Amino acid sequence: MAAIRHILQKDVFTPAEERLVGVVSVTKYGQKRKAGNTVFLCATVTNEKPQSAAVHKVKKTADKDSYKKKQTWPIGDLSLVDGKDADSDTPEFDLHFDKVYRWVASSLADKNSFINCLWKLCHRYLRRTPHFTNVNSDRLEEQSEAPENLHGATKDAVADDYQELTPAEEADLKQIMDSCNWAIGNAEAFTEKLAEELSGLDGANIHAIMGSEAQVQELITLLDQALWELESTDSRLQGYDSLLQNVRDSMELMEEKDNHLRIEDQNRRKLVTEIESLVSELALTPDHVSLIEHGDLHGKNSLHQCIEAAQRLEHIQNVKLSPGLSMMTAVTECREVTIQLSNKFTQRLLAHLTHTFQRMASDALDMSGMRHSSEVILRPHSQIHHELVPYAPLVAWLRATSESSYGEVCRSYVQQMKKVYEAEIKEFMESAKQNLSKERRQIAPSAGIKSAVTKTGSSASLASSVSSLGDAKDQRANATRALEEERSRFDHVFNTILNQLDPVCSREQDFLDKFFCFSQSESTDGPAEKRRTQKSANADASDSAPVIVYTKKKMLTELLAIIEPEIQSLVNFGDKIDGYNTLYMLIRCGQDVLPPETKGAAAVAHPPMASMPAFNHLHQVMGLVLVNVKRKFDAFMSSLEKTSREQKVNKKAKCGILQCVHVLEEFAQHAESIVGSSERRSDVDKSYKVLLGVVEDTVDRVAGGETKAPPDVIYFENYHHFLHIVLRNKLTVLEPHRDRIKQKYKEHMMNYVTSLLGRPLEKLSIFFDGIEDQFAAGVKPEEIGYRLKYSKAELKKCIKEYPGKEVSAVQCKTPLHDSECSPV
């Protein structure tokens, strides 16, 4: 038990600053003693003052490595100790705390020792001791005194068990041993001698005592007086102890009351602080209530006060309280009042915003009808946004309070402003179309053309259509100039339309961010919308109508839904006017679809729309428009290719420059003037390759057919013009094909000269052929004149052999196979 006591003190009670004074191993009554159900009842005293005692039930933990307190009873809760039988020895005993606990000790001695320990603790620390029944009170007193007597006797026994010899005694013993040298050999004789001397000393002591009888009697008298004084002092000390016992009990009672008062004061202070904090969190002043119920939402100052009242109302609704405070009647009533006020203000705010949207939309429609129809201007709704932005905090409050009401505000704004945008954008687009149509009507008569502008937009076809009206060359120049002016006009109007739409979309998007409190993550349908949908479903589960969740993308899509069909209509209109307009629109749309940071040199050559934020509705619309424009452009290129391939040549007239070459020239002039280093360069380069294939196929087809001009003339005339187009327009994409075309051009030129003229000036031909051979051999041009065979004198001799009449005769024999407009 001593080992268990040491382990319990070390592992369980020393960390808790308690001292173990009694321990007993017990089991519950009626259970068999096993290793798993054995517990220890431990009596302890705290180290801190004022000291208090307690009884603990300690048991081994599940891992069998340590002990742990399972239950604790203060000693003051002990009302009865039942030993079961005072006369017979039984290990059973009961302890009455909040209920009766019946135990069986491991041994009778441990039981009696533990009960005795409880008896002493109760008399030491309790003013009213519990009742000890079926316990021998004499045994308790003996056991309480026995340890003190045993401790004193043991201490004296240990003290008297061994005493060290003094120096005088050690000298006398040595003298005796020296006087009796034989003592070592004859111990019996030495012992007898010592006994005789001791007997003599005893007799002398007795005679000395008897001679001092009076002194002894006086000593006994003094001892009796000392005993009487001791008894008197002891009785006085016992009186003092009884008085001090009452004082100690009173002091303990006063200390206990003082602790209770201190705890009560602390609890009262905490309660007052908590109530003040609760009141400050949930208080709603009468002014706030008046503003919520009847506040003016039109004036600037009153609107600011209403915003503060609504934010205070939101704070009260969202304040986090402990579960105990939340269940208070006052808190519950306050929450119900705030909910009612919130519902009233929600209805007022919803009606006010709806009326404001309707009024602003009506005013905007009236202003739109007063605008002149010829103006191609689309103004942003800055005035409307400026008037609505002060309501943004209330819309944010509405979003946090009622998702369904917030959705109703979004729906009302979209419904009213959508009408305004539809009317303004339709009128804006119609004005642009009218300006284009008016300009086209003014240009066409001045150029002398009415219906000659076909979808191919080719000036070559225009030239053929106006040949009967006068000089073909002048008519062709006028038609080309008219087409260029019309195309430039369309490009300017189309770019103006995009630049007008950009600030409208951007400012509307910025306004939606501010007014409806859209974050950047809610620009597209993503996790934020899913969370809002779930929140809306939870908040409005009782509503029968489903709640529509509005995001910035959804609102922009509905508000500006008219933009895409109107731009698509404008694209179709431009394509119908002139197929080359699709090239202009392809470049402009490509610039507007790309983000600003990805635009390179093309942005410098042709400034696009203003910088846009990361998400812009116009970007998505222009992406869809770009698909349609690309489709129109591909159809336009197919029509050019088809028209060029189907060209019919008059067998009785000279071919000259074919229409496919003129088509390539016209396309290159327009494309290079607007494309530059645009991102749509790849589409234009692809068109160049297609037109090059058409030129080669058409030249081969016409040269292989029946024509008035020789095939070589057709080849070198058209290839010469093609090379001139590539060089003048700097078509780098066709540079890889330039050498091949140039080689064909030279071959057909030489073939034509050789087959037609032969060698009429033979000596001159031989002279120049020799010079070419020298160049081929690596001779420098400046060294040729120093060679005798190719000197100026030799050249003059060759020229003298062919007089002017002979040269004129040769020239007259040469037929003119090239066309009049040929640059060769």
PDB file of N, CA, C and O in Angstrom, residues 192-246:
ATOM      1  N   GLU A 192      34.740 -10.644  36.615  1.00  0.00           N
ATOM      2  CA  GLU A 192      34.481 -10.721  38.059  1.00  0.00           C
ATOM      3  C   GLU A 192      35.045  -9.499  38.766  1.00  0.00           C
ATOM      4  O   GLU A 192      34.415  -8.926  39.663  1.00  0.00           O
ATOM      5  N   LYS A 193      36.218  -9.072  38.377  1.00  0.00           N
ATOM      6  CA  LYS A 193      36.807  -7.902  38.996  1.00  0.00           C
ATOM      7  C   LYS A 193      35.962  -6.668  38.732  1.00  0.00           C
ATOM      8  O   LYS A 193      35.725  -5.847  39.616  1.00  0.00           O
ATOM      9  N   LEU A 194      35.502  -6.528  37.500  1.00  0.00           N
ATOM     10  CA  LEU A 194      34.663  -5.383  37.172  1.00  0.00           C
ATOM     11  C   LEU A 194      33.363  -5.407  37.948  1.00  0.00           C
ATOM     12  O   LEU A 194      32.862  -4.376  38.407  1.00  0.00           O
ATOM     13  N   ALA A 195      32.805  -6.604  38.139  1.00  0.00           N
ATOM     14  CA  ALA A 195      31.562  -6.730  38.890  1.00  0.00           C
ATOM     15  C   ALA A 195      31.774  -6.328  40.339  1.00  0.00           C
ATOM     16  O   ALA A 195      30.922  -5.685  40.968  1.00  0.00           O
ATOM     17  N   GLU A 196      32.910  -6.742  40.907  1.00  0.00           N
ATOM     18  CA  GLU A 196      33.203  -6.367  42.298  1.00  0.00           C
ATOM     19  C   GLU A 196      33.342  -4.849  42.423  1.00  0.00           C
ATOM     20  O   GLU A 196      32.809  -4.238  43.351  1.00  0.00           O
ATOM     21  N   GLU A 197      34.037  -4.239  41.503  1.00  0.00           N
ATOM     22  CA  GLU A 197      34.185  -2.786  41.559  1.00  0.00           C
ATOM     23  C   GLU A 197      32.851  -2.081  41.362  1.00  0.00           C
ATOM     24  O   GLU A 197      32.570  -1.076  42.017  1.00  0.00           O
ATOM     25  N   LEU A 198      31.987  -2.599  40.458  1.00  0.00           N
ATOM     26  CA  LEU A 198      30.678  -1.999  40.249  1.00  0.00           C
ATOM     27  C   LEU A 198      29.818  -2.143  41.494  1.00  0.00           C
ATOM     28  O   LEU A 198      29.074  -1.216  41.862  1.00  0.00           O
ATOM     29  N   SER A 199      29.908  -3.289  42.182  1.00  0.00           N
ATOM     30  CA  SER A 199      29.136  -3.505  43.406  1.00  0.00           C
ATOM     31  C   SER A 199      29.582  -2.527  44.470  1.00  0.00           C
ATOM     32  O   SER A 199      28.765  -1.948  45.206  1.00  0.00           O
ATOM     33  N   GLY A 200      30.909  -2.312  44.514  1.00  0.00           N
ATOM     34  CA  GLY A 200      31.392  -1.334  45.484  1.00  0.00           C
ATOM     35  C   GLY A 200      30.904   0.061  45.170  1.00  0.00           C
ATOM     36  O   GLY A 200      30.541   0.825  46.059  1.00  0.00           O
ATOM     37  N   LEU A 201      30.895   0.429  43.927  1.00  0.00           N
ATOM     38  CA  LEU A 201      30.398   1.742  43.520  1.00  0.00           C
ATOM     39  C   LEU A 201      28.917   1.887  43.816  1.00  0.00           C
ATOM     40  O   LEU A 201      28.478   2.957  44.275  1.00  0.00           O
ATOM     41  N   ASP A 202      28.131   0.849  43.604  1.00  0.00           N
ATOM     42  CA  ASP A 202      26.702   0.925  43.903  1.00  0.00           C
ATOM     43  C   ASP A 202      26.482   1.121  45.394  1.00  0.00           C
ATOM     44  O   ASP A 202      25.610   1.899  45.826  1.00  0.00           O
ATOM     45  N   GLY A 203      27.241   0.401  46.173  1.00  0.00           N
ATOM     46  CA  GLY A 203      27.082   0.566  47.624  1.00  0.00           C
ATOM     47  C   GLY A 203      27.438   1.966  48.047  1.00  0.00           C
ATOM     48  O   GLY A 203      26.760   2.560  48.893  1.00  0.00           O
ATOM     49  N   ALA A 204      28.502   2.485  47.464  1.00  0.00           N
ATOM     50  CA  ALA A 204      28.898   3.857  47.814  1.00  0.00           C
ATOM     51  C   ALA A 204      27.826   4.842  47.386  1.00  0.00           C
ATOM     52  O   ALA A 204      27.548   5.809  48.111  1.00  0.00           O
ATOM     53  N   ASN A 205      27.227   4.624  46.252  1.00  0.00           N
ATOM     54  CA  ASN A 205      26.146   5.522  45.779  1.00  0.00           C
ATOM     55  C   ASN A 205      24.955   5.471  46.721  1.00  0.00           C
ATOM     56  O   ASN A 205      24.323   6.486  47.003  1.00  0.00           O
ATOM     57  N   ILE A 206      24.611   4.249  47.190  1.00  0.00           N
ATOM     58  CA  ILE A 206      23.462   4.115  48.093  1.00  0.00           C
ATOM     59  C   ILE A 206      23.739   4.866  49.387  1.00  0.00           C
ATOM     60  O   ILE A 206      22.876   5.585  49.923  1.00  0.00           O
ATOM     61  N   HIS A 207      24.955   4.657  49.952  1.00  0.00           N
ATOM     62  CA  HIS A 207      25.286   5.378  51.198  1.00  0.00           C
ATOM     63  C   HIS A 207      25.269   6.885  50.972  1.00  0.00           C
ATOM     64  O   HIS A 207      24.831   7.649  51.843  1.00  0.00           O
ATOM     65  N   ALA A 208      25.684   7.323  49.728  1.00  0.00           N
ATOM     66  CA  ALA A 208      25.676   8.754  49.456  1.00  0.00           C
ATOM     67  C   ALA A 208      24.264   9.292  49.356  1.00  0.00           C
ATOM     68  O   ALA A 208      23.956  10.392  49.825  1.00  0.00           O
ATOM     69  N   ILE A 209      23.388   8.505  48.807  1.00  0.00           N
ATOM     70  CA  ILE A 209      21.986   8.933  48.676  1.00  0.00           C
ATOM     71  C   ILE A 209      21.331   8.999  50.042  1.00  0.00           C
ATOM     72  O   ILE A 209      20.575   9.934  50.350  1.00  0.00           O
ATOM     73  N   MET A 210      21.571   7.995  50.804  1.00  0.00           N
ATOM     74  CA  MET A 210      20.969   7.967  52.142  1.00  0.00           C
ATOM     75  C   MET A 210      21.511   9.120  52.981  1.00  0.00           C
ATOM     76  O   MET A 210      20.798   9.677  53.811  1.00  0.00           O
ATOM     77  N   GLY A 211      22.704   9.513  52.711  1.00  0.00           N
ATOM     78  CA  GLY A 211      23.256  10.624  53.454  1.00  0.00           C
ATOM     79  C   GLY A 211      22.675  11.956  53.021  1.00  0.00           C
ATOM     80  O   GLY A 211      22.705  12.926  53.775  1.00  0.00           O
ATOM     81  N   SER A 212      22.123  12.029  51.850  1.00  0.00           N
ATOM     82  CA  SER A 212      21.519  13.271  51.319  1.00  0.00           C
ATOM     83  C   SER A 212      20.015  13.151  51.207  1.00  0.00           C
ATOM     84  O   SER A 212      19.416  13.536  50.205  1.00  0.00           O
ATOM     85  N   GLU A 213      19.335  12.599  52.182  1.00  0.00           N
ATOM     86  CA  GLU A 213      17.878  12.379  52.150  1.00  0.00           C
ATOM     87  C   GLU A 213      17.128  13.708  52.106  1.00  0.00           C
ATOM     88  O   GLU A 213      16.104  13.838  51.438  1.00  0.00           O
ATOM     89  N   ALA A 214      17.644  14.689  52.858  1.00  0.00           N
ATOM     90  CA  ALA A 214      16.952  15.985  52.891  1.00  0.00           C
ATOM     91  C   ALA A 214      16.947  16.637  51.509  1.00  0.00           C
ATOM     92  O   ALA A 214      15.952  17.245  51.073  1.00  0.00           O
ATOM     93  N   GLN A 215      18.061  16.492  50.851  1.00  0.00           N
ATOM     94  CA  GLN A 215      18.141  17.064  49.493  1.00  0.00           C
ATOM     95  C   GLN A 215      17.176  16.364  48.552  1.00  0.00           C
ATOM     96  O   GLN A 215      16.538  16.990  47.699  1.00  0.00           O
ATOM     97  N   VAL A 216      17.091  15.047  48.734  1.00  0.00           N
ATOM     98  CA  VAL A 216      16.159  14.290  47.868  1.00  0.00           C
ATOM     99  C   VAL A 216      14.729  14.726  48.141  1.00  0.00           C
ATOM    100  O   VAL A 216      13.919  14.891  47.222  1.00  0.00           O
ATOM    101  N   GLN A 217      14.399  14.923  49.424  1.00  0.00           N
ATOM    102  CA  GLN A 217      13.039  15.328  49.759  1.00  0.00           C
ATOM    103  C   GLN A 217      12.735  16.706  49.169  1.00  0.00           C
ATOM    104  O   GLN A 217      11.644  16.964  48.636  1.00  0.00           O
ATOM    105  N   GLU A 218      13.716  17.559  49.221  1.00  0.00           N
ATOM    106  CA  GLU A 218      13.527  18.897  48.647  1.00  0.00           C
ATOM    107  C   GLU A 218      13.332  18.807  47.129  1.00  0.00           C
ATOM    108  O   GLU A 218      12.506  19.538  46.560  1.00  0.00           O
ATOM    109  N   LEU A 219      14.099  17.857  46.495  1.00  0.00           N
ATOM    110  CA  LEU A 219      13.948  17.682  45.033  1.00  0.00           C
ATOM    111  C   LEU A 219      12.560  17.182  44.689  1.00  0.00           C
ATOM    112  O   LEU A 219      11.942  17.631  43.707  1.00  0.00           O
ATOM    113  N   ILE A 220      12.020  16.277  45.525  1.00  0.00           N
ATOM    114  CA  ILE A 220      10.684  15.742  45.253  1.00  0.00           C
ATOM    115  C   ILE A 220       9.646  16.835  45.400  1.00  0.00           C
ATOM    116  O   ILE A 220       8.686  16.933  44.601  1.00  0.00           O
ATOM    117  N   THR A 221       9.848  17.698  46.399  1.00  0.00           N
ATOM    118  CA  THR A 221       8.896  18.807  46.589  1.00  0.00           C
ATOM    119  C   THR A 221       8.904  19.742  45.362  1.00  0.00           C
ATOM    120  O   THR A 221       7.853  20.192  44.870  1.00  0.00           O
ATOM    121  N   LEU A 222      10.103  20.022  44.886  1.00  0.00           N
ATOM    122  CA  LEU A 222      10.203  20.877  43.707  1.00  0.00           C
ATOM    123  C   LEU A 222       9.539  20.242  42.491  1.00  0.00           C
ATOM    124  O   LEU A 222       8.892  20.920  41.674  1.00  0.00           O
ATOM    125  N   LEU A 223       9.709  18.927  42.385  1.00  0.00           N
ATOM    126  CA  LEU A 223       9.073  18.229  41.253  1.00  0.00           C
ATOM    127  C   LEU A 223       7.555  18.287  41.364  1.00  0.00           C
ATOM    128  O   LEU A 223       6.852  18.463  40.355  1.00  0.00           O
ATOM    129  N   ASP A 224       7.009  18.140  42.596  1.00  0.00           N
ATOM    130  CA  ASP A 224       5.553  18.228  42.757  1.00  0.00           C
ATOM    131  C   ASP A 224       5.038  19.623  42.397  1.00  0.00           C
ATOM    132  O   ASP A 224       3.989  19.776  41.750  1.00  0.00           O
ATOM    133  N   GLN A 225       5.789  20.646  42.840  1.00  0.00           N
ATOM    134  CA  GLN A 225       5.383  22.000  42.475  1.00  0.00           C
ATOM    135  C   GLN A 225       5.421  22.218  40.946  1.00  0.00           C
ATOM    136  O   GLN A 225       4.542  22.871  40.366  1.00  0.00           O
ATOM    137  N   ALA A 226       6.464  21.639  40.330  1.00  0.00           N
ATOM    138  CA  ALA A 226       6.564  21.779  38.864  1.00  0.00           C
ATOM    139  C   ALA A 226       5.405  21.089  38.167  1.00  0.00           C
ATOM    140  O   ALA A 226       4.844  21.603  37.174  1.00  0.00           O
ATOM    141  N   LEU A 227       5.019  19.934  38.722  1.00  0.00           N
ATOM    142  CA  LEU A 227       3.883  19.221  38.108  1.00  0.00           C
ATOM    143  C   LEU A 227       2.598  20.024  38.266  1.00  0.00           C
ATOM    144  O   LEU A 227       1.757  20.079  37.364  1.00  0.00           O
ATOM    145  N   TRP A 228       2.436  20.665  39.451  1.00  0.00           N
ATOM    146  CA  TRP A 228       1.224  21.458  39.655  1.00  0.00           C
ATOM    147  C   TRP A 228       1.193  22.650  38.700  1.00  0.00           C
ATOM    148  O   TRP A 228       0.157  22.969  38.116  1.00  0.00           O
ATOM    149  N   GLU A 229       2.346  23.313  38.561  1.00  0.00           N
ATOM    150  CA  GLU A 229       2.411  24.425  37.636  1.00  0.00           C
ATOM    151  C   GLU A 229       2.128  23.969  36.202  1.00  0.00           C
ATOM    152  O   GLU A 229       1.472  24.661  35.419  1.00  0.00           O
ATOM    153  N   LEU A 230       2.633  22.774  35.882  1.00  0.00           N
ATOM    154  CA  LEU A 230       2.413  22.234  34.521  1.00  0.00           C
ATOM    155  C   LEU A 230       0.938  21.972  34.277  1.00  0.00           C
ATOM    156  O   LEU A 230       0.403  22.278  33.211  1.00  0.00           O
ATOM    157  N   GLU A 231       0.282  21.373  35.302  1.00  0.00           N
ATOM    158  CA  GLU A 231      -1.156  21.110  35.149  1.00  0.00           C
ATOM    159  C   GLU A 231      -1.930  22.425  35.028  1.00  0.00           C
ATOM    160  O   GLU A 231      -2.873  22.536  34.241  1.00  0.00           O
ATOM    161  N   SER A 232      -1.535  23.418  35.853  1.00  0.00           N
ATOM    162  CA  SER A 232      -2.220  24.712  35.777  1.00  0.00           C
ATOM    163  C   SER A 232      -2.045  25.351  34.401  1.00  0.00           C
ATOM    164  O   SER A 232      -2.996  25.882  33.806  1.00  0.00           O
ATOM    165  N   THR A 233      -0.784  25.305  33.917  1.00  0.00           N
ATOM    166  CA  THR A 233      -0.534  25.860  32.573  1.00  0.00           C
ATOM    167  C   THR A 233      -1.296  25.096  31.506  1.00  0.00           C
ATOM    168  O   THR A 233      -1.835  25.683  30.551  1.00  0.00           O
ATOM    169  N   ASP A 234      -1.380  23.774  31.663  1.00  0.00           N
ATOM    170  CA  ASP A 234      -2.088  22.952  30.668  1.00  0.00           C
ATOM    171  C   ASP A 234      -3.575  23.279  30.647  1.00  0.00           C
ATOM    172  O   ASP A 234      -4.182  23.392  29.578  1.00  0.00           O
ATOM    173  N   SER A 235      -4.154  23.433  31.875  1.00  0.00           N
ATOM    174  CA  SER A 235      -5.579  23.774  31.915  1.00  0.00           C
ATOM    175  C   SER A 235      -5.828  25.159  31.290  1.00  0.00           C
ATOM    176  O   SER A 235      -6.828  25.379  30.595  1.00  0.00           O
ATOM    177  N   ARG A 236      -4.897  26.094  31.565  1.00  0.00           N
ATOM    178  CA  ARG A 236      -5.043  27.429  30.973  1.00  0.00           C
ATOM    179  C   ARG A 236      -4.917  27.370  29.443  1.00  0.00           C
ATOM    180  O   ARG A 236      -5.671  28.028  28.717  1.00  0.00           O
ATOM    181  N   LEU A 237      -3.949  26.578  28.965  1.00  0.00           N
ATOM    182  CA  LEU A 237      -3.796  26.430  27.518  1.00  0.00           C
ATOM    183  C   LEU A 237      -5.021  25.792  26.881  1.00  0.00           C
ATOM    184  O   LEU A 237      -5.420  26.151  25.769  1.00  0.00           O
ATOM    185  N   GLN A 238      -5.605  24.816  27.617  1.00  0.00           N
ATOM    186  CA  GLN A 238      -6.831  24.202  27.072  1.00  0.00           C
ATOM    187  C   GLN A 238      -7.960  25.230  26.977  1.00  0.00           C
ATOM    188  O   GLN A 238      -8.741  25.231  26.032  1.00  0.00           O
ATOM    189  N   GLY A 239      -8.043  26.130  27.949  1.00  0.00           N
ATOM    190  CA  GLY A 239      -9.047  27.193  27.882  1.00  0.00           C
ATOM    191  C   GLY A 239      -8.807  28.130  26.701  1.00  0.00           C
ATOM    192  O   GLY A 239      -9.738  28.510  25.988  1.00  0.00           O
ATOM    193  N   TYR A 240      -7.498  28.495  26.577  1.00  0.00           N
ATOM    194  CA  TYR A 240      -7.178  29.333  25.418  1.00  0.00           C
ATOM    195  C   TYR A 240      -7.500  28.634  24.094  1.00  0.00           C
ATOM    196  O   TYR A 240      -7.986  29.249  23.136  1.00  0.00           O
ATOM    197  N   ASP A 241      -7.218  27.319  24.075  1.00  0.00           N
ATOM    198  CA  ASP A 241      -7.461  26.560  22.835  1.00  0.00           C
ATOM    199  C   ASP A 241      -8.940  26.506  22.504  1.00  0.00           C
ATOM    200  O   ASP A 241      -9.338  26.617  21.330  1.00  0.00           O
ATOM    201  N   SER A 242      -9.774  26.360  23.526  1.00  0.00           N
ATOM    202  CA  SER A 242     -11.225  26.357  23.264  1.00  0.00           C
ATOM    203  C   SER A 242     -11.688  27.715  22.741  1.00  0.00           C
ATOM    204  O   SER A 242     -12.540  27.803  21.852  1.00  0.00           O
ATOM    205  N   LEU A 243     -11.109  28.792  23.357  1.00  0.00           N
ATOM    206  CA  LEU A 243     -11.462  30.121  22.857  1.00  0.00           C
ATOM    207  C   LEU A 243     -10.992  30.326  21.415  1.00  0.00           C
ATOM    208  O   LEU A 243     -11.718  30.858  20.562  1.00  0.00           O
ATOM    209  N   LEU A 244      -9.752  29.900  21.162  1.00  0.00           N
ATOM    210  CA  LEU A 244      -9.233  30.042  19.794  1.00  0.00           C
ATOM    211  C   LEU A 244      -9.984  29.177  18.799  1.00  0.00           C
ATOM    212  O   LEU A 244     -10.085  29.528  17.622  1.00  0.00           O
ATOM    213  N   GLN A 245     -10.513  28.019  19.263  1.00  0.00           N
ATOM    214  CA  GLN A 245     -11.284  27.163  18.354  1.00  0.00           C
ATOM    215  C   GLN A 245     -12.528  27.891  17.873  1.00  0.00           C
ATOM    216  O   GLN A 245     -12.874  27.853  16.681  1.00  0.00           O
ATOM    217  N   ASN A 246     -13.180  28.602  18.797  1.00  0.00           N
ATOM    218  CA  ASN A 246     -14.368  29.372  18.403  1.00  0.00           C
ATOM    219  C   ASN A 246     -13.988  30.518  17.454  1.00  0.00           C
ATOM    220  O   ASN A 246     -14.690  30.808  16.488  1.00  0.00           O
TER     221      ASN A 246
END
